[in-house]
PDB file of C-alpha atoms in Angstrom:
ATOM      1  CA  UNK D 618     122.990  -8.987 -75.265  1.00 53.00           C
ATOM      2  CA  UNK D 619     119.747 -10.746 -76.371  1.00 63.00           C
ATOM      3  CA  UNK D 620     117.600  -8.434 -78.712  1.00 76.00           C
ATOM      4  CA  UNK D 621     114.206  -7.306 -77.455  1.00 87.00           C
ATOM      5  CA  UNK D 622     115.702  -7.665 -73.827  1.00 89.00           C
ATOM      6  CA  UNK D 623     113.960  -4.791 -72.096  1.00 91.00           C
ATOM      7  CA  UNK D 624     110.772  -5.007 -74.631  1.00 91.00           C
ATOM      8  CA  UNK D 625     110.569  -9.342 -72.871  1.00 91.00           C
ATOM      9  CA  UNK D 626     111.185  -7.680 -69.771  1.00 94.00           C
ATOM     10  CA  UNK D 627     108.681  -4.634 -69.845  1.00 95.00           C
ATOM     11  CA  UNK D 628     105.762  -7.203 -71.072  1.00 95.00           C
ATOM     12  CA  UNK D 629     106.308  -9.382 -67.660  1.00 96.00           C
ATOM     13  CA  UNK D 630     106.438  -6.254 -66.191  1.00 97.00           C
ATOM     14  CA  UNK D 631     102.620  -5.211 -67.390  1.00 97.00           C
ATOM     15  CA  UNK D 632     101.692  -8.857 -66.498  1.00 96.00           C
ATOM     16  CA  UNK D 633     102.835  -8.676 -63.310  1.00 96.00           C
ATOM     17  CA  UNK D 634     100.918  -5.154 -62.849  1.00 95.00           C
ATOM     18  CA  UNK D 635      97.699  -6.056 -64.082  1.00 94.00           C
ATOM     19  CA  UNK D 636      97.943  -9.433 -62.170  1.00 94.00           C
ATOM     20  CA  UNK D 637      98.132  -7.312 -59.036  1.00 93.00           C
ATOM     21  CA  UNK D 638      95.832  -4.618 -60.340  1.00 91.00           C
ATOM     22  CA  UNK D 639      93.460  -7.673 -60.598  1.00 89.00           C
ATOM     23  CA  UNK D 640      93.668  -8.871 -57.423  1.00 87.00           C
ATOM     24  CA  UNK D 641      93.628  -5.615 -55.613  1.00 83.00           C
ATOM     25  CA  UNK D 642      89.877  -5.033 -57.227  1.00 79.00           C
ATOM     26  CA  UNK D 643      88.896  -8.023 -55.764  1.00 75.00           C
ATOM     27  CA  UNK D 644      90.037  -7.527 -52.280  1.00 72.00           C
ATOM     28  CA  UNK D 645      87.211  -7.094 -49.231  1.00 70.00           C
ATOM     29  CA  UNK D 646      85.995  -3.739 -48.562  1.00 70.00           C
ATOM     30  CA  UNK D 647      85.593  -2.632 -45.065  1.00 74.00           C
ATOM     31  CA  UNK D 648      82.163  -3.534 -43.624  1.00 75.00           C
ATOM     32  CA  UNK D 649      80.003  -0.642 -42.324  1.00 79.00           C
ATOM     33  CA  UNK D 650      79.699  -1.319 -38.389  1.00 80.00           C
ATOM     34  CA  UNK D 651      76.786  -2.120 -37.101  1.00 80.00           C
ATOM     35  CA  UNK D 652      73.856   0.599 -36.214  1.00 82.00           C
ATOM     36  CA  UNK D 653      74.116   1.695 -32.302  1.00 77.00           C
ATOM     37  CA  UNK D 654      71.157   3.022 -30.444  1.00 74.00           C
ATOM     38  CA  UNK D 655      71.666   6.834 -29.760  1.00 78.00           C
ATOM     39  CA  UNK D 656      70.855   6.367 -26.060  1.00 74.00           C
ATOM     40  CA  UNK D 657      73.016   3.359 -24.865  1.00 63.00           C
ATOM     41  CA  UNK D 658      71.361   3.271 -21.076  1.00 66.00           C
ATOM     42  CA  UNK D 659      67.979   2.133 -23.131  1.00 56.00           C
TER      43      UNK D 659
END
């Protein structure tokens, strides 16, 4: 077998992770819904 094998592996591993960890930061966050009145009939 190749040497450094799981070392080559492992570091596309951690790119892989912090590609994702990336792109999870910069998803959407959920919106805050809009303000109803307390008495609906008004």
């Amino acid at each position: 077998m190749a040497d450094n094998f799981l070392e080559k592996h492992y570091e596309e591993y951690e790119a892989r992770k912090a590609a994702y960890i990336r792109k999870k930061k910069h998803l959407s966050f959920p919106r805050p819904l809009p303000q109803r009145p307390e008495d609906e009939a008004l």
